[in-house]
Amino acid sequence: MSAASVEQPYEDEEPFSLTAIADEIMERHPGYRVEIIGGHLLVTPSPDAPHARALTKLMRPFIAAGLDDGDTEVLQSVGLWLPTGIEDYAIPDLVVVDTDIDDHLVENNAYDPVCFRLVLEVTSSNWRDDLKTKVTAYAEAKVPVYVVVDRKHQRLHVLTDPKGGEYGNHQVHASGQVVALPDSIGTKVSLDVTAILDAAQPKRQTD
């Protein structure tokens, strides 16, 4: 009697891929944002209307300052390749990038962080990721300016001077303040904290 061959189930299989799992999640749940940071999947539900409204409000001062022309562009939901893991990438809500970003595609629709002058997040239900996990990730990537619109606590955070996995300067702003962003993004831009936080909240219906 001849012996049957014994299969080795793992020998020829492809290595475990978080990117493949992320793609499957997005295919099954259109509109969800899936990121990989520190070897972990971060899944964010589709944004609500106030989230989108805040981004529209935020784009205006950047565009008015001329940052969507010349050497820079103002874009939404562009992948940022991260040095924190071999498959790591994030998808910030809003970015200011160099206009040659197309020349710096790494893979999986994510681009070299050298192109990014500013990243901005508007918090959703998983707000802790924006205020903790992504702070470390963006600092590791040496993104010069990180802005967080914290809808949970009604604050606007501006983080600058990345070094060694953290930002050396972290300023927290409340309603009533106007925040001047660093000139390193390309020109002078000021953000009206009250207007941004108001836009990020559901509109009250009047009788």
PDB file of C-alpha atoms in Angstrom:
ATOM      1  CA  MET A   1       0.000   0.000   0.000  1.00  0.00           C
ATOM      2  CA  SER A   2       1.342   3.353  -0.946  1.00  0.00           C
ATOM      3  CA  ALA A   3       1.288   6.073   1.704  1.00  0.00           C
ATOM      4  CA  ALA A   4      -0.844   9.166   1.136  1.00  0.00           C
ATOM      5  CA  SER A   5       1.017  12.461   1.044  1.00  0.00           C
ATOM      6  CA  VAL A   6       0.762  14.605   4.154  1.00  0.00           C
ATOM      7  CA  GLU A   7       0.009  18.247   3.466  1.00  0.00           C
ATOM      8  CA  GLN A   8       1.750  21.002   5.365  1.00  0.00           C
ATOM      9  CA  PRO A   9      -1.106  23.533   5.695  1.00  0.00           C
ATOM     10  CA  TYR A  10       1.032  26.552   6.510  1.00  0.00           C
ATOM     11  CA  GLU A  11       4.053  25.946   4.330  1.00  0.00           C
ATOM     12  CA  ASP A  12       2.749  27.514   1.129  1.00  0.00           C
ATOM     13  CA  GLU A  13       0.263  29.984   2.533  1.00  0.00           C
ATOM     14  CA  GLU A  14       0.872  33.707   2.241  1.00  0.00           C
ATOM     15  CA  PRO A  15       2.121  35.429   5.391  1.00  0.00           C
ATOM     16  CA  PHE A  16      -0.435  37.006   7.696  1.00  0.00           C
ATOM     17  CA  SER A  17      -1.399  40.419   6.367  1.00  0.00           C
ATOM     18  CA  LEU A  18      -3.167  43.156   8.304  1.00  0.00           C
ATOM     19  CA  THR A  19      -3.485  45.083   5.062  1.00  0.00           C
ATOM     20  CA  ALA A  20      -5.579  42.282   3.566  1.00  0.00           C
ATOM     21  CA  ILE A  21      -7.837  42.287   6.630  1.00  0.00           C
ATOM     22  CA  ALA A  22      -8.164  46.082   6.426  1.00  0.00           C
ATOM     23  CA  ASP A  23      -9.162  45.835   2.756  1.00  0.00           C
ATOM     24  CA  GLU A  24     -11.760  43.174   3.585  1.00  0.00           C
ATOM     25  CA  ILE A  25     -13.281  45.297   6.354  1.00  0.00           C
ATOM     26  CA  MET A  26     -13.604  48.285   4.022  1.00  0.00           C
ATOM     27  CA  GLU A  27     -15.139  46.094   1.326  1.00  0.00           C
ATOM     28  CA  ARG A  28     -17.746  44.737   3.746  1.00  0.00           C
ATOM     29  CA  HIS A  29     -18.395  48.099   5.403  1.00  0.00           C
ATOM     30  CA  PRO A  30     -18.309  50.872   2.774  1.00  0.00           C
ATOM     31  CA  GLY A  31     -17.540  54.251   4.269  1.00  0.00           C
ATOM     32  CA  TYR A  32     -15.563  52.896   7.206  1.00  0.00           C
ATOM     33  CA  ARG A  33     -11.987  54.077   7.603  1.00  0.00           C
ATOM     34  CA  VAL A  34      -9.456  51.402   8.504  1.00  0.00           C
ATOM     35  CA  GLU A  35      -5.906  52.275   9.559  1.00  0.00           C
ATOM     36  CA  ILE A  36      -2.973  50.222  10.830  1.00  0.00           C
ATOM     37  CA  ILE A  37      -0.919  51.836  13.603  1.00  0.00           C
ATOM     38  CA  GLY A  38       1.611  50.007  15.741  1.00  0.00           C
ATOM     39  CA  GLY A  39       0.537  46.715  14.206  1.00  0.00           C
ATOM     40  CA  HIS A  40      -3.084  47.219  15.290  1.00  0.00           C
ATOM     41  CA  LEU A  41      -6.179  47.853  13.214  1.00  0.00           C
ATOM     42  CA  LEU A  42      -8.093  51.060  13.958  1.00  0.00           C
ATOM     43  CA  VAL A  43     -11.620  51.050  12.540  1.00  0.00           C
ATOM     44  CA  THR A  44     -13.648  54.272  12.404  1.00  0.00           C
ATOM     45  CA  PRO A  45     -17.339  54.326  11.397  1.00  0.00           C
ATOM     46  CA  SER A  46     -18.581  56.574   8.606  1.00  0.00           C
ATOM     47  CA  PRO A  47     -18.386  60.233   9.685  1.00  0.00           C
ATOM     48  CA  ASP A  48     -21.539  62.034  10.766  1.00  0.00           C
ATOM     49  CA  ALA A  49     -22.709  65.348   9.299  1.00  0.00           C
ATOM     50  CA  PRO A  50     -21.105  67.559  12.013  1.00  0.00           C
ATOM     51  CA  HIS A  51     -17.755  65.844  11.382  1.00  0.00           C
ATOM     52  CA  ALA A  52     -17.999  66.624   7.674  1.00  0.00           C
ATOM     53  CA  ARG A  53     -19.252  70.151   8.400  1.00  0.00           C
ATOM     54  CA  ALA A  54     -16.226  70.839  10.623  1.00  0.00           C
ATOM     55  CA  LEU A  55     -13.865  69.735   7.851  1.00  0.00           C
ATOM     56  CA  THR A  56     -15.545  72.082   5.387  1.00  0.00           C
ATOM     57  CA  LYS A  57     -15.203  74.917   7.885  1.00  0.00           C
ATOM     58  CA  LEU A  58     -11.552  74.018   8.477  1.00  0.00           C
ATOM     59  CA  MET A  59     -10.575  73.911   4.816  1.00  0.00           C
ATOM     60  CA  ARG A  60     -11.643  77.509   4.218  1.00  0.00           C
ATOM     61  CA  PRO A  61      -8.831  79.327   6.098  1.00  0.00           C
ATOM     62  CA  PHE A  62      -6.176  77.080   4.559  1.00  0.00           C
ATOM     63  CA  ILE A  63      -7.488  77.652   1.048  1.00  0.00           C
ATOM     64  CA  ALA A  64      -8.002  81.389   1.664  1.00  0.00           C
ATOM     65  CA  ALA A  65      -4.353  81.618   2.750  1.00  0.00           C
ATOM     66  CA  GLY A  66      -3.253  80.194  -0.604  1.00  0.00           C
ATOM     67  CA  LEU A  67      -2.181  76.763   0.638  1.00  0.00           C
ATOM     68  CA  ASP A  68      -4.147  74.960  -2.084  1.00  0.00           C
ATOM     69  CA  ASP A  69      -2.028  76.593  -4.793  1.00  0.00           C
ATOM     70  CA  GLY A  70       1.658  76.869  -5.562  1.00  0.00           C
ATOM     71  CA  ASP A  71       3.908  74.587  -3.510  1.00  0.00           C
ATOM     72  CA  THR A  72       1.170  72.999  -1.380  1.00  0.00           C
ATOM     73  CA  GLU A  73      -2.255  71.377  -1.538  1.00  0.00           C
ATOM     74  CA  VAL A  74      -5.077  70.994   1.004  1.00  0.00           C
ATOM     75  CA  LEU A  75      -6.552  67.491   0.804  1.00  0.00           C
ATOM     76  CA  GLN A  76      -8.843  65.151   2.705  1.00  0.00           C
ATOM     77  CA  SER A  77      -8.371  61.478   3.585  1.00  0.00           C
ATOM     78  CA  VAL A  78      -4.913  60.920   2.076  1.00  0.00           C
ATOM     79  CA  GLY A  79      -2.940  57.909   3.297  1.00  0.00           C
ATOM     80  CA  LEU A  80       0.195  58.622   5.321  1.00  0.00           C
ATOM     81  CA  TRP A  81       2.802  55.845   5.472  1.00  0.00           C
ATOM     82  CA  LEU A  82       4.077  55.394   9.030  1.00  0.00           C
ATOM     83  CA  PRO A  83       7.487  54.195  10.276  1.00  0.00           C
ATOM     84  CA  THR A  84       5.893  52.444  13.285  1.00  0.00           C
ATOM     85  CA  GLY A  85       5.442  49.071  11.511  1.00  0.00           C
ATOM     86  CA  ILE A  86       5.903  47.379   8.132  1.00  0.00           C
ATOM     87  CA  GLU A  87       2.201  47.710   7.245  1.00  0.00           C
ATOM     88  CA  ASP A  88       1.415  50.844   9.240  1.00  0.00           C
ATOM     89  CA  TYR A  89      -0.451  53.736   7.699  1.00  0.00           C
ATOM     90  CA  ALA A  90      -2.952  56.389   8.798  1.00  0.00           C
ATOM     91  CA  ILE A  91      -5.615  58.327   6.911  1.00  0.00           C
ATOM     92  CA  PRO A  92      -5.847  61.826   8.428  1.00  0.00           C
ATOM     93  CA  ASP A  93      -9.071  63.776   7.952  1.00  0.00           C
ATOM     94  CA  LEU A  94      -7.280  66.794   6.480  1.00  0.00           C
ATOM     95  CA  VAL A  95      -3.700  67.438   5.377  1.00  0.00           C
ATOM     96  CA  VAL A  96      -1.477  70.146   3.965  1.00  0.00           C
ATOM     97  CA  VAL A  97       1.031  68.476   1.656  1.00  0.00           C
ATOM     98  CA  ASP A  98       3.682  69.365  -0.894  1.00  0.00           C
ATOM     99  CA  THR A  99       2.413  69.440  -4.477  1.00  0.00           C
ATOM    100  CA  ASP A 100       4.880  66.729  -5.527  1.00  0.00           C
ATOM    101  CA  ILE A 101       3.116  64.198  -3.276  1.00  0.00           C
ATOM    102  CA  ASP A 102       2.271  62.014  -6.299  1.00  0.00           C
ATOM    103  CA  ASP A 103       6.003  61.302  -6.665  1.00  0.00           C
ATOM    104  CA  HIS A 104       6.185  59.912  -3.126  1.00  0.00           C
ATOM    105  CA  LEU A 105       3.686  57.046  -3.162  1.00  0.00           C
ATOM    106  CA  VAL A 106       4.964  54.212  -0.976  1.00  0.00           C
ATOM    107  CA  GLU A 107       2.230  51.574  -1.327  1.00  0.00           C
ATOM    108  CA  ASN A 108      -1.406  50.867  -0.457  1.00  0.00           C
ATOM    109  CA  ASN A 109      -2.320  54.451  -1.462  1.00  0.00           C
ATOM    110  CA  ALA A 110      -0.141  55.832   1.345  1.00  0.00           C
ATOM    111  CA  TYR A 111       2.549  58.468   0.851  1.00  0.00           C
ATOM    112  CA  ASP A 112       5.922  59.240   2.394  1.00  0.00           C
ATOM    113  CA  PRO A 113       5.515  61.472   5.473  1.00  0.00           C
ATOM    114  CA  VAL A 114       8.188  63.820   4.117  1.00  0.00           C
ATOM    115  CA  CYS A 115       5.417  65.357   1.960  1.00  0.00           C
ATOM    116  CA  PHE A 116       3.164  66.278   4.905  1.00  0.00           C
ATOM    117  CA  ARG A 117       3.388  69.723   6.491  1.00  0.00           C
ATOM    118  CA  LEU A 118       0.271  69.352   8.662  1.00  0.00           C
ATOM    119  CA  VAL A 119      -2.201  66.629   9.565  1.00  0.00           C
ATOM    120  CA  LEU A 120      -5.567  67.292  11.190  1.00  0.00           C
ATOM    121  CA  GLU A 121      -8.095  65.000  12.840  1.00  0.00           C
ATOM    122  CA  VAL A 122     -11.678  65.670  13.892  1.00  0.00           C
ATOM    123  CA  THR A 123     -12.506  63.172  16.639  1.00  0.00           C
ATOM    124  CA  SER A 124     -15.222  60.550  16.313  1.00  0.00           C
ATOM    125  CA  SER A 125     -16.392  57.869  18.753  1.00  0.00           C
ATOM    126  CA  ASN A 126     -12.838  56.511  19.062  1.00  0.00           C
ATOM    127  CA  TRP A 127     -11.476  59.903  20.122  1.00  0.00           C
ATOM    128  CA  ARG A 128      -8.764  58.346  22.305  1.00  0.00           C
ATOM    129  CA  ASP A 129      -6.932  57.178  19.193  1.00  0.00           C
ATOM    130  CA  ASP A 130      -6.624  60.757  17.913  1.00  0.00           C
ATOM    131  CA  LEU A 131      -5.472  62.067  21.284  1.00  0.00           C
ATOM    132  CA  LYS A 132      -3.019  59.285  22.122  1.00  0.00           C
ATOM    133  CA  THR A 133      -2.237  56.608  19.530  1.00  0.00           C
ATOM    134  CA  LYS A 134      -1.924  58.990  16.603  1.00  0.00           C
ATOM    135  CA  VAL A 135       0.084  61.532  18.583  1.00  0.00           C
ATOM    136  CA  THR A 136       2.889  58.988  18.884  1.00  0.00           C
ATOM    137  CA  ALA A 137       2.503  57.768  15.296  1.00  0.00           C
ATOM    138  CA  TYR A 138       2.577  61.222  13.716  1.00  0.00           C
ATOM    139  CA  ALA A 139       5.491  62.271  15.918  1.00  0.00           C
ATOM    140  CA  GLU A 140       7.406  59.143  14.840  1.00  0.00           C
ATOM    141  CA  ALA A 141       6.690  60.138  11.253  1.00  0.00           C
ATOM    142  CA  LYS A 142       8.027  63.631  12.029  1.00  0.00           C
ATOM    143  CA  VAL A 143       4.907  65.411  10.786  1.00  0.00           C
ATOM    144  CA  PRO A 144       5.670  69.030  11.784  1.00  0.00           C
ATOM    145  CA  VAL A 145       2.158  70.066  12.894  1.00  0.00           C
ATOM    146  CA  TYR A 146      -0.697  67.932  14.231  1.00  0.00           C
ATOM    147  CA  VAL A 147      -4.078  69.556  14.918  1.00  0.00           C
ATOM    148  CA  VAL A 148      -6.922  67.768  16.727  1.00  0.00           C
ATOM    149  CA  VAL A 149     -10.492  69.039  16.924  1.00  0.00           C
ATOM    150  CA  ASP A 150     -11.592  67.329  20.131  1.00  0.00           C
ATOM    151  CA  ARG A 151     -15.383  67.134  19.953  1.00  0.00           C
ATOM    152  CA  LYS A 152     -15.549  65.081  23.143  1.00  0.00           C
ATOM    153  CA  HIS A 153     -14.025  67.777  25.378  1.00  0.00           C
ATOM    154  CA  GLN A 154     -14.658  70.841  23.189  1.00  0.00           C
ATOM    155  CA  ARG A 155     -11.009  71.694  22.731  1.00  0.00           C
ATOM    156  CA  LEU A 156      -8.612  72.280  19.857  1.00  0.00           C
ATOM    157  CA  HIS A 157      -5.103  70.828  20.217  1.00  0.00           C
ATOM    158  CA  VAL A 158      -2.047  72.022  18.297  1.00  0.00           C
ATOM    159  CA  LEU A 159       1.063  69.838  18.564  1.00  0.00           C
ATOM    160  CA  THR A 160       4.427  70.839  17.110  1.00  0.00           C
ATOM    161  CA  ASP A 161       8.155  70.007  17.344  1.00  0.00           C
ATOM    162  CA  PRO A 162       8.114  66.197  16.870  1.00  0.00           C
ATOM    163  CA  LYS A 163      11.076  64.342  18.298  1.00  0.00           C
ATOM    164  CA  GLY A 164      11.591  60.813  19.565  1.00  0.00           C
ATOM    165  CA  GLY A 165       7.999  59.682  19.241  1.00  0.00           C
ATOM    166  CA  GLU A 166       6.433  62.689  20.939  1.00  0.00           C
ATOM    167  CA  TYR A 167       5.665  66.336  20.297  1.00  0.00           C
ATOM    168  CA  GLY A 168       7.719  68.807  22.276  1.00  0.00           C
ATOM    169  CA  ASN A 169       5.007  71.465  22.212  1.00  0.00           C
ATOM    170  CA  HIS A 170       1.321  70.737  22.916  1.00  0.00           C
ATOM    171  CA  GLN A 171      -1.067  73.669  23.191  1.00  0.00           C
ATOM    172  CA  VAL A 172      -4.747  73.234  24.121  1.00  0.00           C
ATOM    173  CA  HIS A 173      -7.262  75.916  23.089  1.00  0.00           C
ATOM    174  CA  ALA A 174     -10.879  76.567  24.069  1.00  0.00           C
ATOM    175  CA  SER A 175     -13.794  78.485  22.576  1.00  0.00           C
ATOM    176  CA  GLY A 176     -13.195  82.216  22.323  1.00  0.00           C
ATOM    177  CA  GLN A 177      -9.596  81.838  21.146  1.00  0.00           C
ATOM    178  CA  VAL A 178      -8.051  82.376  17.733  1.00  0.00           C
ATOM    179  CA  VAL A 179      -5.070  80.117  17.106  1.00  0.00           C
ATOM    180  CA  ALA A 180      -2.165  81.080  14.844  1.00  0.00           C
ATOM    181  CA  LEU A 181      -0.590  77.979  13.293  1.00  0.00           C
ATOM    182  CA  PRO A 182       3.182  77.777  12.695  1.00  0.00           C
ATOM    183  CA  ASP A 183       4.430  79.458   9.520  1.00  0.00           C
ATOM    184  CA  SER A 184       6.187  76.165   8.674  1.00  0.00           C
ATOM    185  CA  ILE A 185       3.003  74.955   6.948  1.00  0.00           C
ATOM    186  CA  GLY A 186       3.678  77.490   4.203  1.00  0.00           C
ATOM    187  CA  THR A 187       2.049  80.736   5.273  1.00  0.00           C
ATOM    188  CA  LYS A 188       0.127  82.337   8.135  1.00  0.00           C
ATOM    189  CA  VAL A 189      -3.159  80.611   9.031  1.00  0.00           C
ATOM    190  CA  SER A 190      -5.395  81.363  12.009  1.00  0.00           C
ATOM    191  CA  LEU A 191      -8.210  79.130  13.255  1.00  0.00           C
ATOM    192  CA  ASP A 192     -11.308  80.430  15.022  1.00  0.00           C
ATOM    193  CA  VAL A 193     -11.809  77.814  17.749  1.00  0.00           C
ATOM    194  CA  THR A 194     -15.424  78.793  18.477  1.00  0.00           C
ATOM    195  CA  ALA A 195     -16.483  78.548  14.828  1.00  0.00           C
ATOM    196  CA  ILE A 196     -14.797  75.172  14.398  1.00  0.00           C
ATOM    197  CA  LEU A 197     -16.181  73.623  17.584  1.00  0.00           C
ATOM    198  CA  ASP A 198     -19.661  74.933  16.813  1.00  0.00           C
ATOM    199  CA  ALA A 199     -19.549  73.446  13.314  1.00  0.00           C
ATOM    200  CA  ALA A 200     -18.498  70.088  14.784  1.00  0.00           C
ATOM    201  CA  GLN A 201     -21.679  69.817  16.896  1.00  0.00           C
ATOM    202  CA  PRO A 202     -25.150  68.752  15.714  1.00  0.00           C
ATOM    203  CA  LYS A 203     -27.315  71.701  14.742  1.00  0.00           C
ATOM    204  CA  ARG A 204     -30.130  72.481  17.186  1.00  0.00           C
ATOM    205  CA  GLN A 205     -33.531  72.479  15.566  1.00  0.00           C
ATOM    206  CA  THR A 206     -35.654  75.536  16.305  1.00  0.00           C
ATOM    207  CA  ASP A 207     -39.459  75.411  16.566  1.00  0.00           C
TER     208      ASP A 207
END
